[in-house]
């Protein structure tokens, strides 16, 4: 049996009771180590808490060498640990498909992830549209596919959760070209970098999917003891000091419920200005006034 087990967001003890019991009975325990990190735990603390050896599974192992993970699962129990929830990344769906092809049974044990814990900022989960990812830009590579999705969400009034890039065990182009197995230090995108990149793409596209005054919510270290939220305009967040990772960002939709605004007041430096920004932003994608059809002329 292959068990996909969610670890939650922060501490080694965030794992569910069923998840912990399963880890303790598995012959082999892998920890997926590239889509996210536990903010208050590491490999050593997990091994101490589980009483088991934990094998780090990097992107190459999961995406190209899944046979290593699945090798023992035909005859024994294997645990594959994922920060957050196992279905927070498409890579894990692919692992399940490969297991099915090998006729290996799969069981999933869920846990909290950014996709539901984001509601802690006060925005209502059913008011969210498509989630997008934002990668680190380079001088020659600035992908903007996220822009159209934010536009679609905001046209129908929905908030957009923006997941920020994480680079773990990445190689430089030079080292790749030279065949050197040297990895760059881990990098985690900050709120200020994300806001600046969003503004850069808006300046290039100039389609008003959002503006410098568009209200947003910055989320830092969600689910940890140092969790923080900041409600401010996109321009203001480009100068925000977000601190230690992990971070994510929400671009508010055109429609913001009164209860959501009341909740966000606590996270705005100037609640009055933030509310004014919300009102002004609602003018974008505002539905045209209803015009009844003309009645046909009678004979």
PDB file of N, CA, C and O in Angstrom, residues 90-154:
ATOM      1  N   UNK A  90      -0.053  19.056  -8.345  1.00  0.00           N
ATOM      2  CA  UNK A  90      -0.413  18.074  -9.368  1.00  0.00           C
ATOM      3  C   UNK A  90       0.590  16.929  -9.454  1.00  0.00           C
ATOM      4  O   UNK A  90       0.248  15.840  -9.917  1.00  0.00           O
ATOM      5  N   UNK A  91       1.809  17.165  -8.996  1.00  0.00           N
ATOM      6  CA  UNK A  91       2.832  16.114  -9.010  1.00  0.00           C
ATOM      7  C   UNK A  91       2.344  14.873  -8.281  1.00  0.00           C
ATOM      8  O   UNK A  91       2.608  13.738  -8.693  1.00  0.00           O
ATOM      9  N   UNK A  92       1.598  15.063  -7.206  1.00  0.00           N
ATOM     10  CA  UNK A  92       1.184  13.925  -6.393  1.00  0.00           C
ATOM     11  C   UNK A  92       0.063  13.144  -7.058  1.00  0.00           C
ATOM     12  O   UNK A  92      -0.059  11.936  -6.853  1.00  0.00           O
ATOM     13  N   UNK A  93      -0.736  13.810  -7.869  1.00  0.00           N
ATOM     14  CA  UNK A  93      -1.734  13.095  -8.667  1.00  0.00           C
ATOM     15  C   UNK A  93      -1.036  12.167  -9.649  1.00  0.00           C
ATOM     16  O   UNK A  93      -1.465  11.031  -9.889  1.00  0.00           O
ATOM     17  N   UNK A  94       0.070  12.645 -10.217  1.00  0.00           N
ATOM     18  CA  UNK A  94       0.835  11.839 -11.163  1.00  0.00           C
ATOM     19  C   UNK A  94       1.414  10.600 -10.480  1.00  0.00           C
ATOM     20  O   UNK A  94       1.438   9.507 -11.065  1.00  0.00           O
ATOM     21  N   UNK A  95       1.847  10.747  -9.235  1.00  0.00           N
ATOM     22  CA  UNK A  95       2.387   9.605  -8.496  1.00  0.00           C
ATOM     23  C   UNK A  95       1.310   8.546  -8.294  1.00  0.00           C
ATOM     24  O   UNK A  95       1.571   7.338  -8.408  1.00  0.00           O
ATOM     25  N   UNK A  96       0.093   8.974  -8.016  1.00  0.00           N
ATOM     26  CA  UNK A  96      -1.017   8.036  -7.832  1.00  0.00           C
ATOM     27  C   UNK A  96      -1.320   7.292  -9.132  1.00  0.00           C
ATOM     28  O   UNK A  96      -1.569   6.086  -9.137  1.00  0.00           O
ATOM     29  N   UNK A  97      -1.294   8.013 -10.251  1.00  0.00           N
ATOM     30  CA  UNK A  97      -1.542   7.380 -11.548  1.00  0.00           C
ATOM     31  C   UNK A  97      -0.507   6.296 -11.818  1.00  0.00           C
ATOM     32  O   UNK A  97      -0.833   5.186 -12.269  1.00  0.00           O
ATOM     33  N   UNK A  98       0.748   6.572 -11.506  1.00  0.00           N
ATOM     34  CA  UNK A  98       1.804   5.577 -11.716  1.00  0.00           C
ATOM     35  C   UNK A  98       1.605   4.371 -10.804  1.00  0.00           C
ATOM     36  O   UNK A  98       1.858   3.225 -11.209  1.00  0.00           O
ATOM     37  N   UNK A  99       1.176   4.632  -9.583  1.00  0.00           N
ATOM     38  CA  UNK A  99       0.915   3.515  -8.658  1.00  0.00           C
ATOM     39  C   UNK A  99      -0.220   2.633  -9.170  1.00  0.00           C
ATOM     40  O   UNK A  99      -0.142   1.406  -9.121  1.00  0.00           O
ATOM     41  N   UNK A 100      -1.270   3.248  -9.690  1.00  0.00           N
ATOM     42  CA  UNK A 100      -2.392   2.482 -10.237  1.00  0.00           C
ATOM     43  C   UNK A 100      -1.952   1.610 -11.401  1.00  0.00           C
ATOM     44  O   UNK A 100      -2.402   0.469 -11.550  1.00  0.00           O
ATOM     45  N   UNK A 101      -1.082   2.157 -12.244  1.00  0.00           N
ATOM     46  CA  UNK A 101      -0.590   1.390 -13.389  1.00  0.00           C
ATOM     47  C   UNK A 101       0.157   0.140 -12.935  1.00  0.00           C
ATOM     48  O   UNK A 101       0.187  -0.868 -13.642  1.00  0.00           O
ATOM     49  N   UNK A 102       0.775   0.228 -11.748  1.00  0.00           N
ATOM     50  CA  UNK A 102       1.505  -0.910 -11.192  1.00  0.00           C
ATOM     51  C   UNK A 102       0.623  -1.751 -10.273  1.00  0.00           C
ATOM     52  O   UNK A 102       1.111  -2.672  -9.608  1.00  0.00           O
ATOM     53  N   UNK A 103      -0.683  -1.425 -10.251  1.00  0.00           N
ATOM     54  CA  UNK A 103      -1.671  -2.131  -9.433  1.00  0.00           C
ATOM     55  C   UNK A 103      -1.313  -2.080  -7.950  1.00  0.00           C
ATOM     56  O   UNK A 103      -1.484  -3.056  -7.201  1.00  0.00           O
ATOM     57  N   UNK A 104      -0.815  -0.923  -7.528  1.00  0.00           N
ATOM     58  CA  UNK A 104      -0.501  -0.691  -6.117  1.00  0.00           C
ATOM     59  C   UNK A 104      -1.665   0.074  -5.495  1.00  0.00           C
ATOM     60  O   UNK A 104      -2.094   1.102  -6.020  1.00  0.00           O
ATOM     61  N   UNK A 105      -2.165  -0.419  -4.383  1.00  0.00           N
ATOM     62  CA  UNK A 105      -3.250   0.277  -3.699  1.00  0.00           C
ATOM     63  C   UNK A 105      -2.751   1.593  -3.102  1.00  0.00           C
ATOM     64  O   UNK A 105      -1.614   1.676  -2.613  1.00  0.00           O
ATOM     65  N   UNK A 106      -3.614   2.607  -3.137  1.00  0.00           N
ATOM     66  CA  UNK A 106      -3.245   3.934  -2.634  1.00  0.00           C
ATOM     67  C   UNK A 106      -4.304   4.414  -1.656  1.00  0.00           C
ATOM     68  O   UNK A 106      -5.510   4.275  -1.909  1.00  0.00           O
ATOM     69  N   UNK A 107      -3.866   4.961  -0.541  1.00  0.00           N
ATOM     70  CA  UNK A 107      -4.788   5.580   0.422  1.00  0.00           C
ATOM     71  C   UNK A 107      -4.259   6.971   0.759  1.00  0.00           C
ATOM     72  O   UNK A 107      -3.049   7.159   0.960  1.00  0.00           O
ATOM     73  N   UNK A 108      -5.165   7.945   0.839  1.00  0.00           N
ATOM     74  CA  UNK A 108      -4.795   9.323   1.140  1.00  0.00           C
ATOM     75  C   UNK A 108      -5.312   9.719   2.516  1.00  0.00           C
ATOM     76  O   UNK A 108      -6.461   9.448   2.862  1.00  0.00           O
ATOM     77  N   UNK A 109      -4.457  10.359   3.292  1.00  0.00           N
ATOM     78  CA  UNK A 109      -4.841  10.900   4.602  1.00  0.00           C
ATOM     79  C   UNK A 109      -4.659  12.408   4.538  1.00  0.00           C
ATOM     80  O   UNK A 109      -3.537  12.908   4.448  1.00  0.00           O
ATOM     81  N   UNK A 110      -5.766  13.125   4.557  1.00  0.00           N
ATOM     82  CA  UNK A 110      -5.742  14.569   4.293  1.00  0.00           C
ATOM     83  C   UNK A 110      -5.329  15.383   5.513  1.00  0.00           C
ATOM     84  O   UNK A 110      -5.284  14.883   6.639  1.00  0.00           O
ATOM     85  N   UNK A 111      -5.049  16.676   5.234  1.00  0.00           N
ATOM     86  CA  UNK A 111      -4.680  17.593   6.310  1.00  0.00           C
ATOM     87  C   UNK A 111      -4.941  19.021   5.831  1.00  0.00           C
ATOM     88  O   UNK A 111      -5.322  19.246   4.675  1.00  0.00           O
ATOM     89  N   UNK A 112      -4.726  19.979   6.719  1.00  0.00           N
ATOM     90  CA  UNK A 112      -4.911  21.385   6.361  1.00  0.00           C
ATOM     91  C   UNK A 112      -3.856  21.811   5.336  1.00  0.00           C
ATOM     92  O   UNK A 112      -2.723  21.338   5.354  1.00  0.00           O
ATOM     93  N   UNK A 113      -4.255  22.710   4.436  1.00  0.00           N
ATOM     94  CA  UNK A 113      -3.320  23.278   3.474  1.00  0.00           C
ATOM     95  C   UNK A 113      -3.634  24.752   3.311  1.00  0.00           C
ATOM     96  O   UNK A 113      -4.633  25.257   3.838  1.00  0.00           O
ATOM     97  N   UNK A 114      -2.788  25.446   2.554  1.00  0.00           N
ATOM     98  CA  UNK A 114      -3.034  26.865   2.304  1.00  0.00           C
ATOM     99  C   UNK A 114      -4.383  27.073   1.626  1.00  0.00           C
ATOM    100  O   UNK A 114      -5.022  28.116   1.797  1.00  0.00           O
ATOM    101  N   UNK A 115      -4.864  26.069   0.887  1.00  0.00           N
ATOM    102  CA  UNK A 115      -6.095  26.216   0.124  1.00  0.00           C
ATOM    103  C   UNK A 115      -7.324  26.384   1.018  1.00  0.00           C
ATOM    104  O   UNK A 115      -8.325  26.964   0.597  1.00  0.00           O
ATOM    105  N   UNK A 116      -7.276  25.864   2.236  1.00  0.00           N
ATOM    106  CA  UNK A 116      -8.410  26.102   3.139  1.00  0.00           C
ATOM    107  C   UNK A 116      -8.029  26.988   4.320  1.00  0.00           C
ATOM    108  O   UNK A 116      -8.840  27.789   4.787  1.00  0.00           O
ATOM    109  N   UNK A 117      -6.782  26.901   4.787  1.00  0.00           N
ATOM    110  CA  UNK A 117      -6.359  27.723   5.923  1.00  0.00           C
ATOM    111  C   UNK A 117      -6.330  29.212   5.581  1.00  0.00           C
ATOM    112  O   UNK A 117      -6.351  30.053   6.476  1.00  0.00           O
ATOM    113  N   UNK A 118      -6.302  29.538   4.285  1.00  0.00           N
ATOM    114  CA  UNK A 118      -6.287  30.935   3.867  1.00  0.00           C
ATOM    115  C   UNK A 118      -7.510  31.690   4.382  1.00  0.00           C
ATOM    116  O   UNK A 118      -7.488  32.917   4.546  1.00  0.00           O
ATOM    117  N   UNK A 119      -8.576  30.963   4.696  1.00  0.00           N
ATOM    118  CA  UNK A 119      -9.767  31.597   5.239  1.00  0.00           C
ATOM    119  C   UNK A 119      -9.518  32.305   6.564  1.00  0.00           C
ATOM    120  O   UNK A 119     -10.334  33.132   6.992  1.00  0.00           O
ATOM    121  N   UNK A 120      -8.384  32.017   7.215  1.00  0.00           N
ATOM    122  CA  UNK A 120      -8.055  32.662   8.490  1.00  0.00           C
ATOM    123  C   UNK A 120      -7.864  34.168   8.353  1.00  0.00           C
ATOM    124  O   UNK A 120      -7.934  34.893   9.346  1.00  0.00           O
ATOM    125  N   UNK A 121      -7.643  34.649   7.131  1.00  0.00           N
ATOM    126  CA  UNK A 121      -7.463  36.091   6.941  1.00  0.00           C
ATOM    127  C   UNK A 121      -8.794  36.836   6.989  1.00  0.00           C
ATOM    128  O   UNK A 121      -8.813  38.074   7.082  1.00  0.00           O
ATOM    129  N   UNK A 122      -9.905  36.113   6.940  1.00  0.00           N
ATOM    130  CA  UNK A 122     -11.205  36.750   7.024  1.00  0.00           C
ATOM    131  C   UNK A 122     -11.983  36.784   5.726  1.00  0.00           C
ATOM    132  O   UNK A 122     -13.164  37.145   5.717  1.00  0.00           O
ATOM    133  N   UNK A 123     -11.347  36.405   4.619  1.00  0.00           N
ATOM    134  CA  UNK A 123     -12.058  36.333   3.345  1.00  0.00           C
ATOM    135  C   UNK A 123     -12.757  34.974   3.240  1.00  0.00           C
ATOM    136  O   UNK A 123     -12.203  33.954   3.653  1.00  0.00           O
ATOM    137  N   UNK A 124     -13.952  34.979   2.699  1.00  0.00           N
ATOM    138  CA  UNK A 124     -14.771  33.779   2.679  1.00  0.00           C
ATOM    139  C   UNK A 124     -14.342  32.854   1.546  1.00  0.00           C
ATOM    140  O   UNK A 124     -14.204  33.282   0.400  1.00  0.00           O
ATOM    141  N   UNK A 125     -14.135  31.586   1.864  1.00  0.00           N
ATOM    142  CA  UNK A 125     -13.557  30.650   0.908  1.00  0.00           C
ATOM    143  C   UNK A 125     -14.378  30.519  -0.366  1.00  0.00           C
ATOM    144  O   UNK A 125     -13.828  30.328  -1.449  1.00  0.00           O
ATOM    145  N   UNK A 126     -15.702  30.594  -0.251  1.00  0.00           N
ATOM    146  CA  UNK A 126     -16.518  30.432  -1.453  1.00  0.00           C
ATOM    147  C   UNK A 126     -16.503  31.673  -2.334  1.00  0.00           C
ATOM    148  O   UNK A 126     -17.130  31.703  -3.388  1.00  0.00           O
ATOM    149  N   UNK A 127     -15.764  32.707  -1.914  1.00  0.00           N
ATOM    150  CA  UNK A 127     -15.610  33.906  -2.732  1.00  0.00           C
ATOM    151  C   UNK A 127     -14.303  33.896  -3.529  1.00  0.00           C
ATOM    152  O   UNK A 127     -13.932  34.903  -4.123  1.00  0.00           O
ATOM    153  N   UNK A 128     -13.591  32.757  -3.515  1.00  0.00           N
ATOM    154  CA  UNK A 128     -12.327  32.647  -4.246  1.00  0.00           C
ATOM    155  C   UNK A 128     -12.555  32.013  -5.613  1.00  0.00           C
ATOM    156  O   UNK A 128     -13.356  31.088  -5.765  1.00  0.00           O
ATOM    157  N   UNK A 129     -11.811  32.497  -6.596  1.00  0.00           N
ATOM    158  CA  UNK A 129     -11.829  31.911  -7.930  1.00  0.00           C
ATOM    159  C   UNK A 129     -10.615  31.023  -8.144  1.00  0.00           C
ATOM    160  O   UNK A 129     -10.164  30.336  -7.223  1.00  0.00           O
ATOM    161  N   UNK A 130     -10.060  31.052  -9.354  1.00  0.00           N
ATOM    162  CA  UNK A 130      -8.905  30.225  -9.692  1.00  0.00           C
ATOM    163  C   UNK A 130      -7.677  30.642  -8.882  1.00  0.00           C
ATOM    164  O   UNK A 130      -7.399  31.821  -8.724  1.00  0.00           O
ATOM    165  N   UNK A 131      -6.941  29.651  -8.392  1.00  0.00           N
ATOM    166  CA  UNK A 131      -5.662  29.910  -7.727  1.00  0.00           C
ATOM    167  C   UNK A 131      -4.570  29.976  -8.788  1.00  0.00           C
ATOM    168  O   UNK A 131      -4.587  29.212  -9.758  1.00  0.00           O
ATOM    169  N   UNK A 132      -3.620  30.889  -8.612  1.00  0.00           N
ATOM    170  CA  UNK A 132      -2.528  31.033  -9.581  1.00  0.00           C
ATOM    171  C   UNK A 132      -1.187  30.926  -8.864  1.00  0.00           C
ATOM    172  O   UNK A 132      -1.100  31.106  -7.650  1.00  0.00           O
ATOM    173  N   UNK A 133      -0.156  30.617  -9.639  1.00  0.00           N
ATOM    174  CA  UNK A 133       1.213  30.556  -9.124  1.00  0.00           C
ATOM    175  C   UNK A 133       2.045  31.649  -9.777  1.00  0.00           C
ATOM    176  O   UNK A 133       1.883  31.935 -10.963  1.00  0.00           O
ATOM    177  N   UNK A 134       2.936  32.226  -8.997  1.00  0.00           N
ATOM    178  CA  UNK A 134       3.818  33.284  -9.490  1.00  0.00           C
ATOM    179  C   UNK A 134       5.256  32.840  -9.296  1.00  0.00           C
ATOM    180  O   UNK A 134       5.678  32.544  -8.174  1.00  0.00           O
ATOM    181  N   UNK A 135       6.019  32.766 -10.389  1.00  0.00           N
ATOM    182  CA  UNK A 135       7.411  32.312 -10.324  1.00  0.00           C
ATOM    183  C   UNK A 135       8.361  33.502 -10.294  1.00  0.00           C
ATOM    184  O   UNK A 135       7.995  34.618 -10.658  1.00  0.00           O
ATOM    185  N   UNK A 136       9.582  33.261  -9.864  1.00  0.00           N
ATOM    186  CA  UNK A 136      10.607  34.298  -9.887  1.00  0.00           C
ATOM    187  C   UNK A 136      10.895  34.706 -11.331  1.00  0.00           C
ATOM    188  O   UNK A 136      11.140  33.852 -12.193  1.00  0.00           O
ATOM    189  N   UNK A 137      10.864  35.987 -11.619  1.00  0.00           N
ATOM    190  CA  UNK A 137      11.232  36.481 -12.941  1.00  0.00           C
ATOM    191  C   UNK A 137      12.751  36.491 -13.101  1.00  0.00           C
ATOM    192  O   UNK A 137      13.501  36.582 -12.123  1.00  0.00           O
ATOM    193  N   UNK A 138      13.181  36.397 -14.351  1.00  0.00           N
ATOM    194  CA  UNK A 138      14.586  36.633 -14.700  1.00  0.00           C
ATOM    195  C   UNK A 138      14.612  37.768 -15.723  1.00  0.00           C
ATOM    196  O   UNK A 138      13.570  38.269 -16.142  1.00  0.00           O
ATOM    197  N   UNK A 139      15.799  38.152 -16.134  1.00  0.00           N
ATOM    198  CA  UNK A 139      15.914  39.228 -17.127  1.00  0.00           C
ATOM    199  C   UNK A 139      15.271  38.838 -18.453  1.00  0.00           C
ATOM    200  O   UNK A 139      14.799  39.693 -19.204  1.00  0.00           O
ATOM    201  N   UNK A 140      15.255  37.539 -18.743  1.00  0.00           N
ATOM    202  CA  UNK A 140      14.764  37.085 -20.059  1.00  0.00           C
ATOM    203  C   UNK A 140      13.488  36.242 -19.982  1.00  0.00           C
ATOM    204  O   UNK A 140      12.978  35.820 -21.009  1.00  0.00           O
ATOM    205  N   UNK A 141      12.973  35.992 -18.771  1.00  0.00           N
ATOM    206  CA  UNK A 141      11.815  35.111 -18.625  1.00  0.00           C
ATOM    207  C   UNK A 141      10.856  35.702 -17.600  1.00  0.00           C
ATOM    208  O   UNK A 141      11.150  35.728 -16.402  1.00  0.00           O
ATOM    209  N   UNK A 142       9.711  36.181 -18.082  1.00  0.00           N
ATOM    210  CA  UNK A 142       8.699  36.791 -17.221  1.00  0.00           C
ATOM    211  C   UNK A 142       7.324  36.265 -17.632  1.00  0.00           C
ATOM    212  O   UNK A 142       6.534  36.979 -18.248  1.00  0.00           O
ATOM    213  N   UNK A 143       7.044  35.003 -17.294  1.00  0.00           N
ATOM    214  CA  UNK A 143       5.758  34.402 -17.707  1.00  0.00           C
ATOM    215  C   UNK A 143       4.579  35.127 -17.054  1.00  0.00           C
ATOM    216  O   UNK A 143       4.624  35.476 -15.874  1.00  0.00           O
ATOM    217  N   UNK A 144       3.518  35.330 -17.851  1.00  0.00           N
ATOM    218  CA  UNK A 144       2.385  36.114 -17.345  1.00  0.00           C
ATOM    219  C   UNK A 144       1.049  35.392 -17.514  1.00  0.00           C
ATOM    220  O   UNK A 144      -0.003  36.032 -17.556  1.00  0.00           O
ATOM    221  N   UNK A 145       1.071  34.059 -17.566  1.00  0.00           N
ATOM    222  CA  UNK A 145      -0.186  33.331 -17.741  1.00  0.00           C
ATOM    223  C   UNK A 145      -1.130  33.554 -16.563  1.00  0.00           C
ATOM    224  O   UNK A 145      -2.354  33.439 -16.705  1.00  0.00           O
ATOM    225  N   UNK A 146      -0.583  33.882 -15.395  1.00  0.00           N
ATOM    226  CA  UNK A 146      -1.415  34.142 -14.225  1.00  0.00           C
ATOM    227  C   UNK A 146      -2.328  35.347 -14.435  1.00  0.00           C
ATOM    228  O   UNK A 146      -3.406  35.437 -13.842  1.00  0.00           O
ATOM    229  N   UNK A 147      -1.884  36.285 -15.275  1.00  0.00           N
ATOM    230  CA  UNK A 147      -2.592  37.557 -15.440  1.00  0.00           C
ATOM    231  C   UNK A 147      -4.017  37.342 -15.956  1.00  0.00           C
ATOM    232  O   UNK A 147      -4.977  37.943 -15.453  1.00  0.00           O
ATOM    233  N   UNK A 148      -4.163  36.480 -16.943  1.00  0.00           N
ATOM    234  CA  UNK A 148      -5.489  36.232 -17.521  1.00  0.00           C
ATOM    235  C   UNK A 148      -6.426  35.591 -16.511  1.00  0.00           C
ATOM    236  O   UNK A 148      -7.632  35.869 -16.504  1.00  0.00           O
ATOM    237  N   UNK A 149      -5.893  34.745 -15.636  1.00  0.00           N
ATOM    238  CA  UNK A 149      -6.735  34.101 -14.629  1.00  0.00           C
ATOM    239  C   UNK A 149      -7.191  35.103 -13.578  1.00  0.00           C
ATOM    240  O   UNK A 149      -8.334  35.044 -13.105  1.00  0.00           O
ATOM    241  N   UNK A 150      -6.299  36.008 -13.193  1.00  0.00           N
ATOM    242  CA  UNK A 150      -6.710  37.059 -12.258  1.00  0.00           C
ATOM    243  C   UNK A 150      -7.794  37.921 -12.900  1.00  0.00           C
ATOM    244  O   UNK A 150      -8.786  38.283 -12.258  1.00  0.00           O
ATOM    245  N   UNK A 151      -7.626  38.222 -14.176  1.00  0.00           N
ATOM    246  CA  UNK A 151      -8.628  39.005 -14.909  1.00  0.00           C
ATOM    247  C   UNK A 151      -9.980  38.290 -14.898  1.00  0.00           C
ATOM    248  O   UNK A 151     -11.021  38.903 -14.606  1.00  0.00           O
ATOM    249  N   UNK A 152      -9.982  36.992 -15.184  1.00  0.00           N
ATOM    250  CA  UNK A 152     -11.229  36.229 -15.204  1.00  0.00           C
ATOM    251  C   UNK A 152     -11.890  36.227 -13.828  1.00  0.00           C
ATOM    252  O   UNK A 152     -13.113  36.403 -13.702  1.00  0.00           O
ATOM    253  N   UNK A 153     -11.090  36.023 -12.789  1.00  0.00           N
ATOM    254  CA  UNK A 153     -11.643  36.024 -11.427  1.00  0.00           C
ATOM    255  C   UNK A 153     -12.276  37.366 -11.084  1.00  0.00           C
ATOM    256  O   UNK A 153     -13.386  37.438 -10.559  1.00  0.00           O
ATOM    257  N   UNK A 154     -11.568  38.428 -11.407  1.00  0.00           N
ATOM    258  CA  UNK A 154     -12.042  39.751 -10.990  1.00  0.00           C
ATOM    259  C   UNK A 154     -13.241  40.219 -11.807  1.00  0.00           C
ATOM    260  O   UNK A 154     -14.076  40.980 -11.324  1.00  0.00           O
TER     261      UNK A 154
END
